[in-house]
């Protein structure tokens, strides 16, 4: 099942995508795709509905993030062996974790805003997953039981803030619009092998990233289990799992985003995003 949220910012409704690609409104059955609505019982109840009995969303409607604002937005750094190599970093012995601001989540096709004072705005196609039930001290064996679904995240990064301003990476990871999410959340039953999905990103039509989730150092099971040893993950929390090579930081010479450029971001089975880069608006 593909879960989607549609409508104007702050007024999105929950939906599902039917077999013909039509968005169907499920707001009569679910308040929003957030929290307890992502548990297996609710998802099974919605999956049992006849999509054709549900109202269709307006054609061309804006897509919001595929889940509502999370309580936690956790990211994993240097989690692809080939990306670590391009940055010159050693392979981590344990997952590197940092936070993205929960309020940086936006829709998959919303504009990305250049932060005030930014000089090194960068892109990162990432495979994200969303927690479906409370996870604490979870075993790797049972980890997928805690995953509500998978989606695309463009882990936007301001590299000067991240690496040149001292302290934690979160300085370069949480500005407004730095978390495009979607277009939809795909339940695990629709993904044959989450550790073997093609991933790509283009800037103004030029392919920058072309990788696969098979080069992840720490897979989904390991990450659910590992993170749950240090914090409680709640339904609706987002974990984004790292990026393959091809980021602007790793290029020679380095290449960063400018206002007016357009990114297209895709992962096999999870759809495509598109964002335009715009100047700071404030």
PDB file of C-alpha atoms in Angstrom:
ATOM      1  CA  UNK A   1       0.000   0.000   0.000  1.00  0.00           C
ATOM      2  CA  UNK A   2       1.185   3.545  -0.774  1.00  0.00           C
ATOM      3  CA  UNK A   3       0.247   6.154   1.813  1.00  0.00           C
ATOM      4  CA  UNK A   4       0.106   9.804   0.795  1.00  0.00           C
ATOM      5  CA  UNK A   5      -0.887  13.185   2.245  1.00  0.00           C
ATOM      6  CA  UNK A   6      -2.343  15.855  -0.018  1.00  0.00           C
ATOM      7  CA  UNK A   7      -3.534  19.443   0.194  1.00  0.00           C
ATOM      8  CA  UNK A   8      -2.187  22.828   1.206  1.00  0.00           C
ATOM      9  CA  UNK A   9       0.545  23.085   3.874  1.00  0.00           C
ATOM     10  CA  UNK A  10      -0.948  22.574   7.305  1.00  0.00           C
ATOM     11  CA  UNK A  11      -4.242  21.265   5.897  1.00  0.00           C
ATOM     12  CA  UNK A  12      -3.159  17.966   4.314  1.00  0.00           C
ATOM     13  CA  UNK A  13      -5.508  14.994   4.231  1.00  0.00           C
ATOM     14  CA  UNK A  14      -4.449  11.330   4.380  1.00  0.00           C
ATOM     15  CA  UNK A  15      -4.832   9.208   1.281  1.00  0.00           C
ATOM     16  CA  UNK A  16      -3.754   6.061  -0.481  1.00  0.00           C
ATOM     17  CA  UNK A  17      -2.698   5.520  -4.092  1.00  0.00           C
ATOM     18  CA  UNK A  18      -4.901   3.029  -5.933  1.00  0.00           C
ATOM     19  CA  UNK A  19      -3.819   0.539  -8.617  1.00  0.00           C
ATOM     20  CA  UNK A  20      -4.386   3.153 -11.337  1.00  0.00           C
ATOM     21  CA  UNK A  21      -2.262   5.786  -9.614  1.00  0.00           C
ATOM     22  CA  UNK A  22      -5.260   7.796  -8.399  1.00  0.00           C
ATOM     23  CA  UNK A  23      -5.008   9.332  -4.927  1.00  0.00           C
ATOM     24  CA  UNK A  24      -7.975   8.286  -2.783  1.00  0.00           C
ATOM     25  CA  UNK A  25      -9.063  10.280   0.265  1.00  0.00           C
ATOM     26  CA  UNK A  26      -9.151   8.168   3.469  1.00  0.00           C
ATOM     27  CA  UNK A  27      -9.790  11.059   5.880  1.00  0.00           C
ATOM     28  CA  UNK A  28     -13.171   9.530   6.792  1.00  0.00           C
ATOM     29  CA  UNK A  29     -11.295   6.530   8.172  1.00  0.00           C
ATOM     30  CA  UNK A  30      -7.962   7.975   9.436  1.00  0.00           C
ATOM     31  CA  UNK A  31      -7.305  11.400  10.950  1.00  0.00           C
ATOM     32  CA  UNK A  32      -3.802  11.637   9.476  1.00  0.00           C
ATOM     33  CA  UNK A  33      -0.790   9.494   8.659  1.00  0.00           C
ATOM     34  CA  UNK A  34       0.861  10.041  12.019  1.00  0.00           C
ATOM     35  CA  UNK A  35       1.311   8.306  15.356  1.00  0.00           C
ATOM     36  CA  UNK A  36      -0.954   5.352  16.100  1.00  0.00           C
ATOM     37  CA  UNK A  37      -2.537   5.512  12.634  1.00  0.00           C
ATOM     38  CA  UNK A  38       0.656   3.875  11.339  1.00  0.00           C
ATOM     39  CA  UNK A  39       0.216   0.696  13.386  1.00  0.00           C
ATOM     40  CA  UNK A  40      -0.453  -2.617  11.637  1.00  0.00           C
ATOM     41  CA  UNK A  41      -4.078  -2.802  12.737  1.00  0.00           C
ATOM     42  CA  UNK A  42      -4.981   0.579  11.243  1.00  0.00           C
ATOM     43  CA  UNK A  43      -3.035  -0.098   8.048  1.00  0.00           C
ATOM     44  CA  UNK A  44      -4.777  -3.470   7.661  1.00  0.00           C
ATOM     45  CA  UNK A  45      -8.176  -1.828   8.133  1.00  0.00           C
ATOM     46  CA  UNK A  46      -7.418   0.771   5.454  1.00  0.00           C
ATOM     47  CA  UNK A  47      -5.989  -1.868   3.108  1.00  0.00           C
ATOM     48  CA  UNK A  48      -9.280  -3.754   3.344  1.00  0.00           C
ATOM     49  CA  UNK A  49     -11.249  -0.785   1.981  1.00  0.00           C
ATOM     50  CA  UNK A  50     -12.370  -0.770  -1.649  1.00  0.00           C
ATOM     51  CA  UNK A  51     -10.353   2.110  -3.160  1.00  0.00           C
ATOM     52  CA  UNK A  52     -13.059   2.835  -5.712  1.00  0.00           C
ATOM     53  CA  UNK A  53     -15.472   3.548  -2.863  1.00  0.00           C
ATOM     54  CA  UNK A  54     -13.236   6.379  -1.658  1.00  0.00           C
ATOM     55  CA  UNK A  55     -13.354   9.922  -3.063  1.00  0.00           C
ATOM     56  CA  UNK A  56     -10.557  10.848  -5.465  1.00  0.00           C
ATOM     57  CA  UNK A  57      -8.285  13.757  -4.580  1.00  0.00           C
ATOM     58  CA  UNK A  58      -8.388  16.764  -6.940  1.00  0.00           C
ATOM     59  CA  UNK A  59      -6.227  16.319 -10.021  1.00  0.00           C
ATOM     60  CA  UNK A  60      -2.840  18.004  -9.672  1.00  0.00           C
ATOM     61  CA  UNK A  61      -3.220  18.519  -5.934  1.00  0.00           C
ATOM     62  CA  UNK A  62      -0.082  19.356  -3.946  1.00  0.00           C
ATOM     63  CA  UNK A  63       1.522  16.461  -2.088  1.00  0.00           C
ATOM     64  CA  UNK A  64       2.597  17.015   1.486  1.00  0.00           C
ATOM     65  CA  UNK A  65       5.170  14.940   3.325  1.00  0.00           C
ATOM     66  CA  UNK A  66       3.957  11.341   3.375  1.00  0.00           C
ATOM     67  CA  UNK A  67       3.797  11.405   7.185  1.00  0.00           C
ATOM     68  CA  UNK A  68       2.904  14.331   9.422  1.00  0.00           C
ATOM     69  CA  UNK A  69       5.539  16.189  11.419  1.00  0.00           C
ATOM     70  CA  UNK A  70       7.442  13.539  13.421  1.00  0.00           C
ATOM     71  CA  UNK A  71       8.440  13.634  17.057  1.00  0.00           C
ATOM     72  CA  UNK A  72      11.944  12.515  16.093  1.00  0.00           C
ATOM     73  CA  UNK A  73      13.833  12.828  12.814  1.00  0.00           C
ATOM     74  CA  UNK A  74      17.024  10.765  13.137  1.00  0.00           C
ATOM     75  CA  UNK A  75      19.684  10.576  10.428  1.00  0.00           C
ATOM     76  CA  UNK A  76      22.606   8.225   9.857  1.00  0.00           C
ATOM     77  CA  UNK A  77      25.897   9.614   8.576  1.00  0.00           C
ATOM     78  CA  UNK A  78      28.480   7.964   6.307  1.00  0.00           C
ATOM     79  CA  UNK A  79      26.365   4.826   6.012  1.00  0.00           C
ATOM     80  CA  UNK A  80      27.296   3.943   2.417  1.00  0.00           C
ATOM     81  CA  UNK A  81      30.745   2.489   1.862  1.00  0.00           C
ATOM     82  CA  UNK A  82      31.188   4.229  -1.488  1.00  0.00           C
ATOM     83  CA  UNK A  83      30.064   7.599  -0.070  1.00  0.00           C
ATOM     84  CA  UNK A  84      32.485   7.297   2.867  1.00  0.00           C
ATOM     85  CA  UNK A  85      35.237   6.636   0.336  1.00  0.00           C
ATOM     86  CA  UNK A  86      34.428   9.756  -1.720  1.00  0.00           C
ATOM     87  CA  UNK A  87      34.635  11.940   1.398  1.00  0.00           C
ATOM     88  CA  UNK A  88      37.887  10.319   2.551  1.00  0.00           C
ATOM     89  CA  UNK A  89      36.294   9.169   5.803  1.00  0.00           C
ATOM     90  CA  UNK A  90      36.981   5.759   7.382  1.00  0.00           C
ATOM     91  CA  UNK A  91      34.204   3.156   7.462  1.00  0.00           C
ATOM     92  CA  UNK A  92      32.336   3.716  10.750  1.00  0.00           C
ATOM     93  CA  UNK A  93      32.531   0.896  13.298  1.00  0.00           C
ATOM     94  CA  UNK A  94      29.082   1.838  14.600  1.00  0.00           C
ATOM     95  CA  UNK A  95      26.310   3.946  13.046  1.00  0.00           C
ATOM     96  CA  UNK A  96      26.897   7.699  13.203  1.00  0.00           C
ATOM     97  CA  UNK A  97      23.674   9.347  14.369  1.00  0.00           C
ATOM     98  CA  UNK A  98      22.527  12.952  14.296  1.00  0.00           C
ATOM     99  CA  UNK A  99      19.237  14.829  14.426  1.00  0.00           C
ATOM    100  CA  UNK A 100      17.387  16.731  11.748  1.00  0.00           C
ATOM    101  CA  UNK A 101      14.845  19.260  12.975  1.00  0.00           C
ATOM    102  CA  UNK A 102      11.330  17.751  12.847  1.00  0.00           C
ATOM    103  CA  UNK A 103       9.982  21.014  11.412  1.00  0.00           C
ATOM    104  CA  UNK A 104      12.287  20.844   8.378  1.00  0.00           C
ATOM    105  CA  UNK A 105       9.993  18.205   6.830  1.00  0.00           C
ATOM    106  CA  UNK A 106       8.219  19.404   3.676  1.00  0.00           C
ATOM    107  CA  UNK A 107       6.420  17.879   0.722  1.00  0.00           C
ATOM    108  CA  UNK A 108       8.325  15.984  -1.967  1.00  0.00           C
ATOM    109  CA  UNK A 109       7.889  18.702  -4.589  1.00  0.00           C
ATOM    110  CA  UNK A 110       8.033  21.786  -2.391  1.00  0.00           C
ATOM    111  CA  UNK A 111      10.754  24.385  -2.912  1.00  0.00           C
ATOM    112  CA  UNK A 112      14.020  24.035  -0.989  1.00  0.00           C
ATOM    113  CA  UNK A 113      15.121  27.336   0.533  1.00  0.00           C
ATOM    114  CA  UNK A 114      18.756  28.432   0.743  1.00  0.00           C
ATOM    115  CA  UNK A 115      19.423  29.326   4.403  1.00  0.00           C
ATOM    116  CA  UNK A 116      20.574  32.795   5.351  1.00  0.00           C
ATOM    117  CA  UNK A 117      24.379  32.893   5.134  1.00  0.00           C
ATOM    118  CA  UNK A 118      24.609  29.635   3.169  1.00  0.00           C
ATOM    119  CA  UNK A 119      27.562  29.079   0.837  1.00  0.00           C
ATOM    120  CA  UNK A 120      27.634  25.282   0.398  1.00  0.00           C
ATOM    121  CA  UNK A 121      24.134  23.866  -0.104  1.00  0.00           C
ATOM    122  CA  UNK A 122      24.256  20.155  -0.997  1.00  0.00           C
ATOM    123  CA  UNK A 123      21.930  17.292  -1.891  1.00  0.00           C
ATOM    124  CA  UNK A 124      21.631  13.682  -0.635  1.00  0.00           C
ATOM    125  CA  UNK A 125      19.193  11.076  -1.950  1.00  0.00           C
ATOM    126  CA  UNK A 126      18.341   8.824   0.981  1.00  0.00           C
ATOM    127  CA  UNK A 127      16.155   5.861   1.805  1.00  0.00           C
ATOM    128  CA  UNK A 128      14.096   6.694   4.894  1.00  0.00           C
ATOM    129  CA  UNK A 129      11.824   4.536   6.994  1.00  0.00           C
ATOM    130  CA  UNK A 130       9.017   5.416   9.383  1.00  0.00           C
ATOM    131  CA  UNK A 131       8.366   3.706  12.701  1.00  0.00           C
ATOM    132  CA  UNK A 132       4.957   2.051  13.115  1.00  0.00           C
ATOM    133  CA  UNK A 133       5.013   1.055  16.788  1.00  0.00           C
ATOM    134  CA  UNK A 134       6.985   1.963  19.897  1.00  0.00           C
ATOM    135  CA  UNK A 135      10.520   0.583  19.620  1.00  0.00           C
ATOM    136  CA  UNK A 136      12.872   0.205  22.586  1.00  0.00           C
ATOM    137  CA  UNK A 137      15.629  -2.429  22.897  1.00  0.00           C
ATOM    138  CA  UNK A 138      14.489  -4.134  19.701  1.00  0.00           C
ATOM    139  CA  UNK A 139      16.303  -7.210  18.357  1.00  0.00           C
ATOM    140  CA  UNK A 140      17.546  -7.247  14.752  1.00  0.00           C
ATOM    141  CA  UNK A 141      15.469 -10.382  14.185  1.00  0.00           C
ATOM    142  CA  UNK A 142      12.214  -8.540  14.928  1.00  0.00           C
ATOM    143  CA  UNK A 143      13.227  -5.098  13.656  1.00  0.00           C
ATOM    144  CA  UNK A 144      11.118  -4.977  10.481  1.00  0.00           C
ATOM    145  CA  UNK A 145       7.983  -5.511  12.589  1.00  0.00           C
ATOM    146  CA  UNK A 146       8.506  -1.937  13.819  1.00  0.00           C
ATOM    147  CA  UNK A 147       8.684  -0.374  10.339  1.00  0.00           C
ATOM    148  CA  UNK A 148       5.471   1.136   8.939  1.00  0.00           C
ATOM    149  CA  UNK A 149       7.003   1.852   5.551  1.00  0.00           C
ATOM    150  CA  UNK A 150       9.760   3.306   3.378  1.00  0.00           C
ATOM    151  CA  UNK A 151      10.059   6.588   1.493  1.00  0.00           C
ATOM    152  CA  UNK A 152      12.503   8.961  -0.188  1.00  0.00           C
ATOM    153  CA  UNK A 153      14.220  11.692   1.795  1.00  0.00           C
ATOM    154  CA  UNK A 154      16.384  14.384   0.231  1.00  0.00           C
ATOM    155  CA  UNK A 155      18.698  15.009   3.189  1.00  0.00           C
ATOM    156  CA  UNK A 156      19.529  18.610   2.357  1.00  0.00           C
ATOM    157  CA  UNK A 157      22.808  19.761   3.890  1.00  0.00           C
ATOM    158  CA  UNK A 158      24.612  23.065   4.331  1.00  0.00           C
ATOM    159  CA  UNK A 159      28.219  21.843   4.362  1.00  0.00           C
ATOM    160  CA  UNK A 160      29.827  25.012   5.723  1.00  0.00           C
ATOM    161  CA  UNK A 161      27.411  24.952   8.670  1.00  0.00           C
ATOM    162  CA  UNK A 162      27.922  21.190   9.087  1.00  0.00           C
ATOM    163  CA  UNK A 163      31.713  20.915   8.916  1.00  0.00           C
ATOM    164  CA  UNK A 164      33.195  24.381   9.397  1.00  0.00           C
ATOM    165  CA  UNK A 165      31.156  25.829  12.270  1.00  0.00           C
ATOM    166  CA  UNK A 166      32.272  23.407  15.044  1.00  0.00           C
ATOM    167  CA  UNK A 167      30.065  21.062  17.057  1.00  0.00           C
ATOM    168  CA  UNK A 168      27.470  18.623  15.805  1.00  0.00           C
ATOM    169  CA  UNK A 169      26.385  17.984  12.204  1.00  0.00           C
ATOM    170  CA  UNK A 170      22.838  19.062  13.031  1.00  0.00           C
ATOM    171  CA  UNK A 171      23.842  22.701  12.384  1.00  0.00           C
ATOM    172  CA  UNK A 172      23.904  21.941   8.664  1.00  0.00           C
ATOM    173  CA  UNK A 173      20.962  19.564   8.548  1.00  0.00           C
ATOM    174  CA  UNK A 174      17.886  21.174  10.066  1.00  0.00           C
ATOM    175  CA  UNK A 175      17.135  24.450   8.268  1.00  0.00           C
ATOM    176  CA  UNK A 176      13.563  24.979   7.035  1.00  0.00           C
ATOM    177  CA  UNK A 177      12.728  22.810   3.974  1.00  0.00           C
ATOM    178  CA  UNK A 178      15.775  20.538   4.538  1.00  0.00           C
ATOM    179  CA  UNK A 179      13.641  17.364   4.712  1.00  0.00           C
ATOM    180  CA  UNK A 180      11.567  16.741   1.553  1.00  0.00           C
ATOM    181  CA  UNK A 181       9.750  13.457   2.205  1.00  0.00           C
ATOM    182  CA  UNK A 182       7.669  11.298  -0.115  1.00  0.00           C
ATOM    183  CA  UNK A 183       5.894  11.257  -2.541  1.00  0.00           C
ATOM    184  CA  UNK A 184       4.412   8.357  -0.628  1.00  0.00           C
ATOM    185  CA  UNK A 185       5.144   5.925   2.179  1.00  0.00           C
ATOM    186  CA  UNK A 186       5.335   2.359   0.845  1.00  0.00           C
ATOM    187  CA  UNK A 187       4.486  -0.462   3.236  1.00  0.00           C
ATOM    188  CA  UNK A 188       7.119  -3.213   3.612  1.00  0.00           C
ATOM    189  CA  UNK A 189       5.017  -5.875   1.873  1.00  0.00           C
ATOM    190  CA  UNK A 190       5.436  -3.992  -1.451  1.00  0.00           C
ATOM    191  CA  UNK A 191       9.246  -3.915  -1.325  1.00  0.00           C
ATOM    192  CA  UNK A 192      10.895  -7.214  -2.267  1.00  0.00           C
ATOM    193  CA  UNK A 193      14.393  -6.351  -1.044  1.00  0.00           C
ATOM    194  CA  UNK A 194      14.882  -2.999   0.659  1.00  0.00           C
ATOM    195  CA  UNK A 195      18.649  -3.612   0.680  1.00  0.00           C
ATOM    196  CA  UNK A 196      18.843  -3.675  -3.124  1.00  0.00           C
ATOM    197  CA  UNK A 197      17.073  -0.576  -4.440  1.00  0.00           C
ATOM    198  CA  UNK A 198      18.472   1.738  -7.124  1.00  0.00           C
ATOM    199  CA  UNK A 199      18.878   5.336  -5.921  1.00  0.00           C
ATOM    200  CA  UNK A 200      19.568   8.452  -8.013  1.00  0.00           C
ATOM    201  CA  UNK A 201      19.548  12.246  -7.984  1.00  0.00           C
ATOM    202  CA  UNK A 202      19.781  14.804 -10.815  1.00  0.00           C
ATOM    203  CA  UNK A 203      20.438  18.543 -10.787  1.00  0.00           C
ATOM    204  CA  UNK A 204      19.065  20.399 -13.829  1.00  0.00           C
ATOM    205  CA  UNK A 205      18.841  17.083 -15.673  1.00  0.00           C
ATOM    206  CA  UNK A 206      22.425  15.981 -14.961  1.00  0.00           C
ATOM    207  CA  UNK A 207      22.814  12.724 -13.032  1.00  0.00           C
ATOM    208  CA  UNK A 208      24.827  13.403  -9.872  1.00  0.00           C
ATOM    209  CA  UNK A 209      24.101  10.345  -7.761  1.00  0.00           C
ATOM    210  CA  UNK A 210      23.588   6.836  -9.106  1.00  0.00           C
ATOM    211  CA  UNK A 211      23.826   4.207  -6.379  1.00  0.00           C
ATOM    212  CA  UNK A 212      22.050   1.420  -4.538  1.00  0.00           C
ATOM    213  CA  UNK A 213      20.934   0.605  -1.022  1.00  0.00           C
ATOM    214  CA  UNK A 214      23.037  -2.568  -1.321  1.00  0.00           C
ATOM    215  CA  UNK A 215      26.150  -0.545  -0.418  1.00  0.00           C
ATOM    216  CA  UNK A 216      24.717   0.479   2.963  1.00  0.00           C
ATOM    217  CA  UNK A 217      27.119  -0.374   5.777  1.00  0.00           C
ATOM    218  CA  UNK A 218      24.379  -0.813   8.378  1.00  0.00           C
ATOM    219  CA  UNK A 219      21.077  -2.132   6.999  1.00  0.00           C
ATOM    220  CA  UNK A 220      17.533  -1.332   8.104  1.00  0.00           C
ATOM    221  CA  UNK A 221      17.320  -4.152  10.660  1.00  0.00           C
ATOM    222  CA  UNK A 222      20.577  -3.118  12.261  1.00  0.00           C
ATOM    223  CA  UNK A 223      19.561   0.540  12.407  1.00  0.00           C
ATOM    224  CA  UNK A 224      16.169  -0.088  14.043  1.00  0.00           C
ATOM    225  CA  UNK A 225      17.807  -2.290  16.652  1.00  0.00           C
ATOM    226  CA  UNK A 226      20.833  -0.041  17.205  1.00  0.00           C
ATOM    227  CA  UNK A 227      18.972   3.264  17.549  1.00  0.00           C
ATOM    228  CA  UNK A 228      16.426   1.683  19.909  1.00  0.00           C
ATOM    229  CA  UNK A 229      19.250   0.879  22.347  1.00  0.00           C
ATOM    230  CA  UNK A 230      19.757   4.611  22.956  1.00  0.00           C
ATOM    231  CA  UNK A 231      16.292   6.135  22.619  1.00  0.00           C
ATOM    232  CA  UNK A 232      12.651   5.180  22.369  1.00  0.00           C
ATOM    233  CA  UNK A 233      11.314   5.436  18.843  1.00  0.00           C
ATOM    234  CA  UNK A 234       7.622   6.257  18.602  1.00  0.00           C
ATOM    235  CA  UNK A 235       5.098   5.733  15.808  1.00  0.00           C
ATOM    236  CA  UNK A 236       5.644   8.349  13.114  1.00  0.00           C
ATOM    237  CA  UNK A 237       9.338   8.890  13.874  1.00  0.00           C
ATOM    238  CA  UNK A 238      11.532   9.097  10.770  1.00  0.00           C
ATOM    239  CA  UNK A 239      14.977   7.572  10.287  1.00  0.00           C
ATOM    240  CA  UNK A 240      16.892   8.483   7.140  1.00  0.00           C
ATOM    241  CA  UNK A 241      19.694   6.080   6.409  1.00  0.00           C
ATOM    242  CA  UNK A 242      22.526   7.784   4.498  1.00  0.00           C
ATOM    243  CA  UNK A 243      23.428   8.501   0.897  1.00  0.00           C
ATOM    244  CA  UNK A 244      25.392   6.887  -1.948  1.00  0.00           C
ATOM    245  CA  UNK A 245      28.279   8.763  -3.644  1.00  0.00           C
ATOM    246  CA  UNK A 246      27.852  11.789  -5.871  1.00  0.00           C
ATOM    247  CA  UNK A 247      27.233  14.608  -3.414  1.00  0.00           C
ATOM    248  CA  UNK A 248      28.584  18.053  -4.223  1.00  0.00           C
ATOM    249  CA  UNK A 249      30.992  17.927  -1.274  1.00  0.00           C
ATOM    250  CA  UNK A 250      32.762  14.911  -2.754  1.00  0.00           C
ATOM    251  CA  UNK A 251      33.266  16.337  -6.249  1.00  0.00           C
ATOM    252  CA  UNK A 252      36.549  17.741  -7.536  1.00  0.00           C
ATOM    253  CA  UNK A 253      36.063  20.638  -7.716  1.00  0.00           C
ATOM    254  CA  UNK A 254      33.240  20.736  -5.203  1.00  0.00           C
ATOM    255  CA  UNK A 255      29.867  21.747  -6.620  1.00  0.00           C
ATOM    256  CA  UNK A 256      27.024  23.281  -4.622  1.00  0.00           C
ATOM    257  CA  UNK A 257      23.454  24.299  -5.379  1.00  0.00           C
ATOM    258  CA  UNK A 258      22.370  27.700  -6.636  1.00  0.00           C
ATOM    259  CA  UNK A 259      19.006  29.449  -6.684  1.00  0.00           C
ATOM    260  CA  UNK A 260      16.891  28.383  -9.648  1.00  0.00           C
ATOM    261  CA  UNK A 261      18.350  24.889  -9.978  1.00  0.00           C
ATOM    262  CA  UNK A 262      16.002  21.908  -9.889  1.00  0.00           C
ATOM    263  CA  UNK A 263      16.644  18.540  -8.242  1.00  0.00           C
ATOM    264  CA  UNK A 264      14.942  15.291  -9.208  1.00  0.00           C
ATOM    265  CA  UNK A 265      15.303  12.482  -6.700  1.00  0.00           C
ATOM    266  CA  UNK A 266      14.277   8.827  -7.118  1.00  0.00           C
ATOM    267  CA  UNK A 267      14.452   5.429  -5.456  1.00  0.00           C
ATOM    268  CA  UNK A 268      13.287   2.216  -7.099  1.00  0.00           C
ATOM    269  CA  UNK A 269       9.734   1.416  -5.974  1.00  0.00           C
ATOM    270  CA  UNK A 270       9.412   4.590  -3.893  1.00  0.00           C
ATOM    271  CA  UNK A 271       8.649   7.180  -6.573  1.00  0.00           C
ATOM    272  CA  UNK A 272      10.262  10.482  -7.587  1.00  0.00           C
ATOM    273  CA  UNK A 273      10.588  13.902  -5.964  1.00  0.00           C
ATOM    274  CA  UNK A 274      11.357  17.272  -7.545  1.00  0.00           C
ATOM    275  CA  UNK A 275      12.434  20.464  -5.778  1.00  0.00           C
ATOM    276  CA  UNK A 276      13.406  23.916  -6.992  1.00  0.00           C
ATOM    277  CA  UNK A 277      16.102  25.784  -5.057  1.00  0.00           C
ATOM    278  CA  UNK A 278      14.944  29.260  -4.023  1.00  0.00           C
ATOM    279  CA  UNK A 279      16.596  32.119  -2.096  1.00  0.00           C
ATOM    280  CA  UNK A 280      15.997  32.688   1.599  1.00  0.00           C
ATOM    281  CA  UNK A 281      12.572  34.216   2.107  1.00  0.00           C
ATOM    282  CA  UNK A 282      12.411  36.179   5.310  1.00  0.00           C
TER     283      UNK A 282
END
